[in-house]
Coordinates of C-alpha atoms and ligand atoms in Angstrom, one line a residue:
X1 CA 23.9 -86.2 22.2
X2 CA 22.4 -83.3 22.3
X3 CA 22.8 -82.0 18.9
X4 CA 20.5 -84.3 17.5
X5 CA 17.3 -84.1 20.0
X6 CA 17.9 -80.6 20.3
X7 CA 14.8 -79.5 17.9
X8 CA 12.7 -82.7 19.3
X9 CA 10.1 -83.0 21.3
X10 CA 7.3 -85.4 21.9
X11 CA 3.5 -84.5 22.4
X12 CA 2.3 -87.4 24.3
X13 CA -1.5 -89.1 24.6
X14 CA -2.9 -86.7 22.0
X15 CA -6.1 -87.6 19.8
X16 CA -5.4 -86.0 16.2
X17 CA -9.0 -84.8 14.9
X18 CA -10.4 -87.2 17.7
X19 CA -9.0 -90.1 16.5
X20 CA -6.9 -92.8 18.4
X21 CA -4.7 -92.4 21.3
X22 CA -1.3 -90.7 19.8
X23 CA 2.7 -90.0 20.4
X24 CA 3.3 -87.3 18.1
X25 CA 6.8 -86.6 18.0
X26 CA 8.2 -82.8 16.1
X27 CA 11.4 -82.3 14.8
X28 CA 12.6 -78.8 14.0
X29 CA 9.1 -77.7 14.0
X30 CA 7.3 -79.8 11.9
X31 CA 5.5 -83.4 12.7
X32 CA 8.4 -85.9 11.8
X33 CA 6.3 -88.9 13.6
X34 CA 2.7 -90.3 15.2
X35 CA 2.4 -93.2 16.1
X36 CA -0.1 -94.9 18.7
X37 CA 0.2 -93.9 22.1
X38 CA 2.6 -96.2 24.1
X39 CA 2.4 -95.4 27.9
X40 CA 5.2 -97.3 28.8
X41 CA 7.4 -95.2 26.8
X42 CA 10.3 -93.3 28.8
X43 CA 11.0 -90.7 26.0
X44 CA 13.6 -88.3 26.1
X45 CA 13.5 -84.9 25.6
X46 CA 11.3 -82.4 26.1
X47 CA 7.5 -84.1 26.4
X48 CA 4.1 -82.2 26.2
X49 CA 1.5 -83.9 28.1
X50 CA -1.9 -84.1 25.5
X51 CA -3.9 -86.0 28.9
X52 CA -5.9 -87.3 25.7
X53 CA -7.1 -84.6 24.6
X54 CA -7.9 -83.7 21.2
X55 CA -5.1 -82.6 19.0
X56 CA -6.0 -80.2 16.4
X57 CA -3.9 -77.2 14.3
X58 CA -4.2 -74.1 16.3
X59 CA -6.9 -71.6 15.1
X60 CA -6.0 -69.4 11.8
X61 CA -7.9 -66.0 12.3
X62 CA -7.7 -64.3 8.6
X63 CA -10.3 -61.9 9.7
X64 CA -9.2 -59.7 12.7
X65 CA -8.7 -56.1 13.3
X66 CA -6.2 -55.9 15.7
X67 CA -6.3 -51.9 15.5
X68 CA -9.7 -51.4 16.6
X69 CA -10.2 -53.6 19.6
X70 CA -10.8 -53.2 23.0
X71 CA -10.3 -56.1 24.6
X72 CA -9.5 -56.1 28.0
X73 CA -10.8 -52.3 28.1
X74 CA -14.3 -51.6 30.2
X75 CA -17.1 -52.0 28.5
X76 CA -18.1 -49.2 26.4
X77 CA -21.9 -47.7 25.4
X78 CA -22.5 -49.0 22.0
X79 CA -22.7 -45.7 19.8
X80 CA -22.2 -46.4 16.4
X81 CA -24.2 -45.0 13.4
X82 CA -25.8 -47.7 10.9
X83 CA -23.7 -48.1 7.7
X84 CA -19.9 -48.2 7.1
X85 CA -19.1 -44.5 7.2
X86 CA -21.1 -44.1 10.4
X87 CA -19.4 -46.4 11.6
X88 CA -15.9 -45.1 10.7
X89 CA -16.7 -42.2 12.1
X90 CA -17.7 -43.6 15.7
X91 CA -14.2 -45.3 15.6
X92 CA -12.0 -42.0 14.3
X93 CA -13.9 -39.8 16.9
X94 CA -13.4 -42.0 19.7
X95 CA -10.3 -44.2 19.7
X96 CA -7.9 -42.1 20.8
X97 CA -9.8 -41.7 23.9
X98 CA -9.2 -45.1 24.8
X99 CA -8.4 -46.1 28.7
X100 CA -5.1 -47.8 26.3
X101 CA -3.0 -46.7 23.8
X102 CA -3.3 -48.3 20.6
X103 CA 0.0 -50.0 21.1
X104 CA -1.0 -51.5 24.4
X105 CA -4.6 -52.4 23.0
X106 CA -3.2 -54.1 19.7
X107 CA -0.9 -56.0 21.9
X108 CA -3.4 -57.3 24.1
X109 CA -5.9 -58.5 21.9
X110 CA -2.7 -60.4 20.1
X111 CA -1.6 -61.9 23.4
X112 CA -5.6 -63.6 24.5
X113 CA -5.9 -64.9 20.7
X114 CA -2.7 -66.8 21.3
X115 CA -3.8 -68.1 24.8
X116 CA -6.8 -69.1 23.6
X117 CA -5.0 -70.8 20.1
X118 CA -4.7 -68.7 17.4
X119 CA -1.3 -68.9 16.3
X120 CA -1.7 -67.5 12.4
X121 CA -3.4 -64.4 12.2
X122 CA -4.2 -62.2 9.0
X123 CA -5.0 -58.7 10.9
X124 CA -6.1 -55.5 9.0
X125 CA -4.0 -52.2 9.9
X126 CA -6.1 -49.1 9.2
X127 CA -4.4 -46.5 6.9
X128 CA -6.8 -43.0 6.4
X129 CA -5.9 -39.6 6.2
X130 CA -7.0 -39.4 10.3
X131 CA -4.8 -42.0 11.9
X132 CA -2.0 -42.0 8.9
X133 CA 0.1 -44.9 9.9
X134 CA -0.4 -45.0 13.5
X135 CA -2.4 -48.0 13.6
X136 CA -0.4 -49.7 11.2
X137 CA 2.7 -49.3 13.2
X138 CA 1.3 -50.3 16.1
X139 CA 0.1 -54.1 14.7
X140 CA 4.0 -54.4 13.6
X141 CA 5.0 -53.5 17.1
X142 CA 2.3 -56.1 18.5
X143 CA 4.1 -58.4 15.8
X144 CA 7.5 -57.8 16.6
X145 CA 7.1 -58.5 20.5
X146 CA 5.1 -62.0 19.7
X147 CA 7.0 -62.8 16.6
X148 CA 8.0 -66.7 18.4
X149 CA 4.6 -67.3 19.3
X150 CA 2.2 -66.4 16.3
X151 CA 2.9 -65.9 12.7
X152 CA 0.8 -62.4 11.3
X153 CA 0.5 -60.7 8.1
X154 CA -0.8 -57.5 7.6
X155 CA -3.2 -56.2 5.5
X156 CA -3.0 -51.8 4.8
X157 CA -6.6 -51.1 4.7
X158 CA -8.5 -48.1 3.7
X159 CA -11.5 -48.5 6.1
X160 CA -12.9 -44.9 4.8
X161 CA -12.5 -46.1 1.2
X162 CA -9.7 -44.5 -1.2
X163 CA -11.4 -41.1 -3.6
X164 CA -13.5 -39.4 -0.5
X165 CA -10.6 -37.7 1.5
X166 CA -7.5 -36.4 -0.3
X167 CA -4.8 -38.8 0.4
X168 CA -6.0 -41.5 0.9
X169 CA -4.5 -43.8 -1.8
X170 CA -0.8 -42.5 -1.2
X171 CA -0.9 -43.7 2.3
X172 CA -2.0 -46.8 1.6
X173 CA 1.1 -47.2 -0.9
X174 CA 3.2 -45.9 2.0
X175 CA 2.0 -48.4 4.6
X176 CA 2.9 -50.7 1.4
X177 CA 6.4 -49.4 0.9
X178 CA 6.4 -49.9 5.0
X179 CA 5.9 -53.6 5.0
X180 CA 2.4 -54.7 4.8
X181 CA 2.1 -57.8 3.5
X182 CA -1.3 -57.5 1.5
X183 CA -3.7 -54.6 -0.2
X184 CA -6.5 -54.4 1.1
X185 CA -9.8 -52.7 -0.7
X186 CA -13.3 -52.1 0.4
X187 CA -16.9 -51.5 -1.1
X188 CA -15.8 -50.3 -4.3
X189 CA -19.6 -49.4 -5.0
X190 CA -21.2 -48.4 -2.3
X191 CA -18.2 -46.6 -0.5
X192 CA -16.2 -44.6 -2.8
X193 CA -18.7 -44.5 -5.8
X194 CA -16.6 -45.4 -8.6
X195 CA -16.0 -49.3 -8.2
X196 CA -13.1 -49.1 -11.7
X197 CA -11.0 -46.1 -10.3
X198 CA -11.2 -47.9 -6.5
X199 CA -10.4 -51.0 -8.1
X200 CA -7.4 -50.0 -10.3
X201 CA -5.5 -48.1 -7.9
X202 CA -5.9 -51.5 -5.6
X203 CA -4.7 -53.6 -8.3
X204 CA -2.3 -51.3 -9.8
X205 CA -0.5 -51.4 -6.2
X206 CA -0.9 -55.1 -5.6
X207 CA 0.9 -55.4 -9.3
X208 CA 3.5 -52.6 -8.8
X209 CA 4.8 -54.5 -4.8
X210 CA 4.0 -57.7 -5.8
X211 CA 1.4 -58.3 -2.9
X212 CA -2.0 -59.9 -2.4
X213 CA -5.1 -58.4 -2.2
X214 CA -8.1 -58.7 0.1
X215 CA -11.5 -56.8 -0.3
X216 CA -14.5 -56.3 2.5
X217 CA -17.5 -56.9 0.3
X218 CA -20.8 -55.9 2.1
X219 CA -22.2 -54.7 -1.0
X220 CA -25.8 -55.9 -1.5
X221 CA -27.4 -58.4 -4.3
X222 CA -26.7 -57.1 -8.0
X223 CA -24.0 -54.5 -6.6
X224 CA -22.1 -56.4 -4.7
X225 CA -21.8 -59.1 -7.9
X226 CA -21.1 -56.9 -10.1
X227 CA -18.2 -55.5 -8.0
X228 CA -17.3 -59.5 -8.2
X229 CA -17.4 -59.1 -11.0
X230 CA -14.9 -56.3 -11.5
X231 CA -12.9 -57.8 -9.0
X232 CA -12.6 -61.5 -11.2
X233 CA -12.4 -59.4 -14.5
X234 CA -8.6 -57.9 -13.2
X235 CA -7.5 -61.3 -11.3
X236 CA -7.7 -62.8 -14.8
X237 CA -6.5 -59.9 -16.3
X238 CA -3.1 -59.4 -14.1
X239 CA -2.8 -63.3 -13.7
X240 CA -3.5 -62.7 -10.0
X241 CA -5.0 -66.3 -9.5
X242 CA -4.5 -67.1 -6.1
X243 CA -4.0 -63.3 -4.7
X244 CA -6.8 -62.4 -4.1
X245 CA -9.3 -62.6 -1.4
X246 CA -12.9 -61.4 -0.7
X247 CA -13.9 -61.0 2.8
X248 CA -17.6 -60.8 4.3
X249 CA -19.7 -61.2 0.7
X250 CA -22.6 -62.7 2.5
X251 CA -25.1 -60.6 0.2
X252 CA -24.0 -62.6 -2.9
X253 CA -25.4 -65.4 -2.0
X254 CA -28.9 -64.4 -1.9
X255 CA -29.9 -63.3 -5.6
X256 CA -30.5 -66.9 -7.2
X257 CA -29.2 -70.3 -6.7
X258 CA -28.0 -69.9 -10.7
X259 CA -25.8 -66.5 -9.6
X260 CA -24.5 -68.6 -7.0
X261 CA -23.2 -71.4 -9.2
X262 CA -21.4 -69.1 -11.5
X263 CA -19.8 -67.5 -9.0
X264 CA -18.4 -70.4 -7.1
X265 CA -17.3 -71.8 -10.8
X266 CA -15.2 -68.2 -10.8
X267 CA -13.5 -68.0 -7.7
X268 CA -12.3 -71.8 -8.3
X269 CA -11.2 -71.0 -11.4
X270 CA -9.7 -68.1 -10.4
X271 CA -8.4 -69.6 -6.9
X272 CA -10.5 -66.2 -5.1
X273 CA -10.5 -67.0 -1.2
X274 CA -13.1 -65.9 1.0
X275 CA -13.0 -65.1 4.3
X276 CA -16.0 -64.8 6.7
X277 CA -16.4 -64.2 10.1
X278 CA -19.8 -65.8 10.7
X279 CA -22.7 -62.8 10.5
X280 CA -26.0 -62.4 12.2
X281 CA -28.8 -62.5 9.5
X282 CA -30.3 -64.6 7.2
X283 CA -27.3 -64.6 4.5
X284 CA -24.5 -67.0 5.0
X285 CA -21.5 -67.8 2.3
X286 CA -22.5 -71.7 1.5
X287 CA -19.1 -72.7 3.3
X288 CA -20.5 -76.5 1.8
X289 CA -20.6 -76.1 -1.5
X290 CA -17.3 -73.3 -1.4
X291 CA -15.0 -76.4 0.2
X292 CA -16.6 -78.7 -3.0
X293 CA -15.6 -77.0 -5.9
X294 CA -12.6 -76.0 -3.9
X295 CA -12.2 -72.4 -3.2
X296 CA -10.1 -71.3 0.3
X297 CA -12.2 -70.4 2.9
X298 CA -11.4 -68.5 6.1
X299 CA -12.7 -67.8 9.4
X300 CA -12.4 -64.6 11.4
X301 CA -13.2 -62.6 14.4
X302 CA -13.7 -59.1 12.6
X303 CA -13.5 -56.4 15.0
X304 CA -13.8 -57.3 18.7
X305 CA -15.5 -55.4 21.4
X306 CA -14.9 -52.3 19.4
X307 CA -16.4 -49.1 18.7
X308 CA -18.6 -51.0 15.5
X309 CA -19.5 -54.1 17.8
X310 CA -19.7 -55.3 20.9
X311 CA -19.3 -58.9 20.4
X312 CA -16.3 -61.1 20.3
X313 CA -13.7 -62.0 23.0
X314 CA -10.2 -63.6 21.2
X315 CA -11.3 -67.1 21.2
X316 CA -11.5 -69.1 18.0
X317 CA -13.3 -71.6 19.6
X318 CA -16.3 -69.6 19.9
X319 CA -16.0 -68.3 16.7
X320 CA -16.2 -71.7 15.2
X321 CA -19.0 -72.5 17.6
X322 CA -20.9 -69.4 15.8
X323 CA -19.9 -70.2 12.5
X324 CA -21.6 -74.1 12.9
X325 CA -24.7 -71.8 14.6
X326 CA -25.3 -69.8 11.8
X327 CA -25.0 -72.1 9.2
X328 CA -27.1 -74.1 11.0
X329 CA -24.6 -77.4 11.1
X330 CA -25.6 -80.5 13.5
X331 CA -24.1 -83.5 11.9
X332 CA -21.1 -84.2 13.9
X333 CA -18.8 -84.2 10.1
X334 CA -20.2 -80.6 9.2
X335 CA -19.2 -78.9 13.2
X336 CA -15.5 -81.0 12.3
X337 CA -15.8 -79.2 8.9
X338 CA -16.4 -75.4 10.7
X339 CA -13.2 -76.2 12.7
X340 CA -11.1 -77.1 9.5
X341 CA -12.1 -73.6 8.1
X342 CA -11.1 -71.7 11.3
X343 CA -7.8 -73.9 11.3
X344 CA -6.2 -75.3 8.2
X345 CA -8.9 -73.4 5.6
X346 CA -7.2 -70.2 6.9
X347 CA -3.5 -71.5 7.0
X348 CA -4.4 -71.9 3.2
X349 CA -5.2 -68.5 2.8
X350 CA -2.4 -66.8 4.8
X351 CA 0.2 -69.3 2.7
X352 CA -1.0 -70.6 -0.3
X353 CA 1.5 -73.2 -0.6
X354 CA -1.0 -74.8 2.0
X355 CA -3.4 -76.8 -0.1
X356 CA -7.3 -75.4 0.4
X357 CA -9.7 -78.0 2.2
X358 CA -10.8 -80.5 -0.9
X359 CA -14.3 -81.4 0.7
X360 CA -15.9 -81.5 4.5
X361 CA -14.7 -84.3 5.1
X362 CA -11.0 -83.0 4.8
X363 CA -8.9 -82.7 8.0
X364 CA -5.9 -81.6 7.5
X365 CA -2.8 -80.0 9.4
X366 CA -1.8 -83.2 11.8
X367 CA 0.1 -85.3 9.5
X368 CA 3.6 -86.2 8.9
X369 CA 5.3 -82.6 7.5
X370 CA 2.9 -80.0 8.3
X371 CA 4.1 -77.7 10.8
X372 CA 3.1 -78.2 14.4
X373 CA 1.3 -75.9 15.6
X374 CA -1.8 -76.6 17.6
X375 CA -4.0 -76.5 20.2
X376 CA -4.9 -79.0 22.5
X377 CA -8.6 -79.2 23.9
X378 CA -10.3 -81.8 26.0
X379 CA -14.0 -83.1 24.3
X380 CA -15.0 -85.9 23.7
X381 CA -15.1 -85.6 20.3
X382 CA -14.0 -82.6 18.1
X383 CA -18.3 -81.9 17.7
X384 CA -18.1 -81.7 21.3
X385 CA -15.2 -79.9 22.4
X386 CA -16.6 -76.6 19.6
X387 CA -20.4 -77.3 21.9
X388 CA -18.4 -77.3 25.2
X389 CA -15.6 -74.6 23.9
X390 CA -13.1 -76.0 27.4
X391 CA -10.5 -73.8 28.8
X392 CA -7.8 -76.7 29.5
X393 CA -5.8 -75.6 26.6
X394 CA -2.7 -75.7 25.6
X395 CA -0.9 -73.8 22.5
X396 CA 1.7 -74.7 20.4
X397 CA 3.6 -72.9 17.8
X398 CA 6.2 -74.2 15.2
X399 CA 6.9 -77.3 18.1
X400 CA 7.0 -74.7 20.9
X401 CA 4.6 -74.7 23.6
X402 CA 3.6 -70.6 24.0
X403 CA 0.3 -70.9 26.1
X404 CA -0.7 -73.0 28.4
X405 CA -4.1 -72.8 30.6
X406 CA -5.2 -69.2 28.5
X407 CA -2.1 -67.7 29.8
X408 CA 1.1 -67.0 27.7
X409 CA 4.7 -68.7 28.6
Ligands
ZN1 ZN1 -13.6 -56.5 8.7

């Protein structure tokens, strides 16, 4: 008997999106049935009570960096300098003198995203001529030991660019040949000075392992679209629709409602993602008008409680809360839509066999097929549960429950 329930299990009195009372039943990891809640039901098998609570596909941060966070750590003096090399710096001079050793720290900050339902995760790994592959090595360790309970993907990044300090560029093709799982790239402009040589040893690296490609763009105005442009120019020219990604790029969106017409007409052509985490500030991607035309967007939690910024504490959640704040949402549909970017609109960008959102009125990820992983939340509604942010969670991965009540299992 058992050989056919094995895999089965049923998640009962669940809302999907906040919709009606539900019995969703998985099969091998995936959603093989819902149907409407029947209390009288004595199912067998494993059963996961929902307690009618909303049902919704567990958090996809495509925006972390695991390396850099302290998380669990005490709280630490902001002492950052302004601007992306004074910032670097403030990280290279101090995080070895953590309370935690990178390892312990990486894993830790892994560990409360899970309990708080973030199950896909896209974290950068910092590869520069200071750390070498330290970092790196420790987010595949951090991987390794919750490899059953959160899918991740790596991205090597150059945080202090890739033509300042000698070697740069061959370690981040060693952290390649090591396994990352995408390039990363980073103010081709601004940072290194020389946005085409930046740019082609990026690409030329993405082409020679076969990888994606994900650049932090804080460039401003006029700079920062013409590294766009650049950046366009060689996805068309390699035939690297769909590989690549541009992360932050808030600035773009402020030189003129034309600019920002052409460029959303380029990145759906071109299927560029972007990822944001939500800024501060006046400049916000136009996460609307992105889901229209159909280009992947992301959500993400940057760096959290780091040496560059105090704020953020694992939870997705939040995170969506903040992304709704800044962007100013309050109809009930646009809050729903913040919470299919930081779920599904990520999933799409970490696999991009996972179809983008098609509009803000998409929500996706608790159907028939698609994988089951989730979180449950109580509200009631989703608008309500992303105002109230509840603890009364509980996490599921590929049809497993790993977290229950903000504690692992
Ligand atoms: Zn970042």
């Amino acid at each position: 008997m058992k050989g056919t329930t094995l895999n089965s299990s049923l998640i009962r009195n669940v809302r999907p999106w906040g919709g009606e009372a539900s019995d969703v039943t998985v099969t091998d990891g995936h959603i093989s049935a819902v149907a409407p809640h029947n209390p009288a039901a004595v199912p067998e098998g494993e059963v996961v009570e929902g307690r009618g609570r909303l049902l919704l596909p567990s958090f996809s941060d495509v925006h972390v960096h695991l390396d850099s966070t302290r998380l669990g750590l005490p709280f630490r003096e902001h002492t950052g300098a302004p601007g992306v090399w004074g910032m670097m710096l403030n990280d290279r001079n101090n995080w070895r003198n953590a309370e935690a050793t990178i390892g312990e720290r990486v894993e830790t900050t892994l560990r409360m995203m899970i309990e708080r339902g973030t199950t896909r995760v896209r974290s950068y790994a910092q590869v520069d001529v200071d750390c070498k592959l330290e970092r790196f090595e420790a987010v595949v360790a951090a991987r390794e030991t919750h490899k059953d309970r959160a899918d991740v993907k790596i991205i090597a990044f150059p945080q202090a660019g890739l033509l300042l300090e000698k070697g740069s560029a061959e370690l981040l093709e060693e952290s390649l040949k090591a396994g990352a799982d995408v390039v990363g790239g980073i103010d081709p402009c601004t940072l290194d000075r020389d946005p085409v040589r930046h740019l082609d040893i990026v690409f030329g690296l993405a082409e020679k392992y076969q990888l994606p490609i994900d650049i932090h763009l804080h460039e401003p105005g006029e700079l920062g679209l013409f590294s766009a442009d650049l950046i366009a120019e060689r996805t068309r020219a390699l035939g690297m629709q769909g590989n690549v990604t541009i992360s932050h790029g808030y600035p773009l969106w402020s030189v003129s409602e034309a600019h920002t017409r052409a460029l959303i007409e380029t990145w759906a052509e071109l299927d560029i993602s972007t990822a944001t985490v939500a800024p501060g500030g006046r400049h916000q991607p136009p996460i609307v008008q992105l889901a229209e035309a159909g280009v992947r967007v992301g959500l993400g939690e940057d760096g959290q409680r780091d040496y560059w910024s105090p704020y953020g504490n694992a939870d997705m959640l939040d995170r969506t809360w903040q992304l709704a704040f800044a962007n100013g949402f309050r109809a009930d549909t646009l809050i729903e839509h913040a919470v299919a970017v930081a779920t599904m609109g990520g999933a799409s960008i970490l696999d991009r066999s996972v179809p983008g959102l098609r509009s803000t009125a998409d929500r996706p990820g608790t159907q028939v097929s698609d994988v089951a992983s989730f979180v449950l939340v109580p509200g009631d509604s989703v608008a309500a549960a992303v105002m109230d942010r509840p603890g009364d969670r509980t996490v599921l991965h590929r049809g497993r429950v790993v977290a229950d009540q903000q504690q692992l299992l």
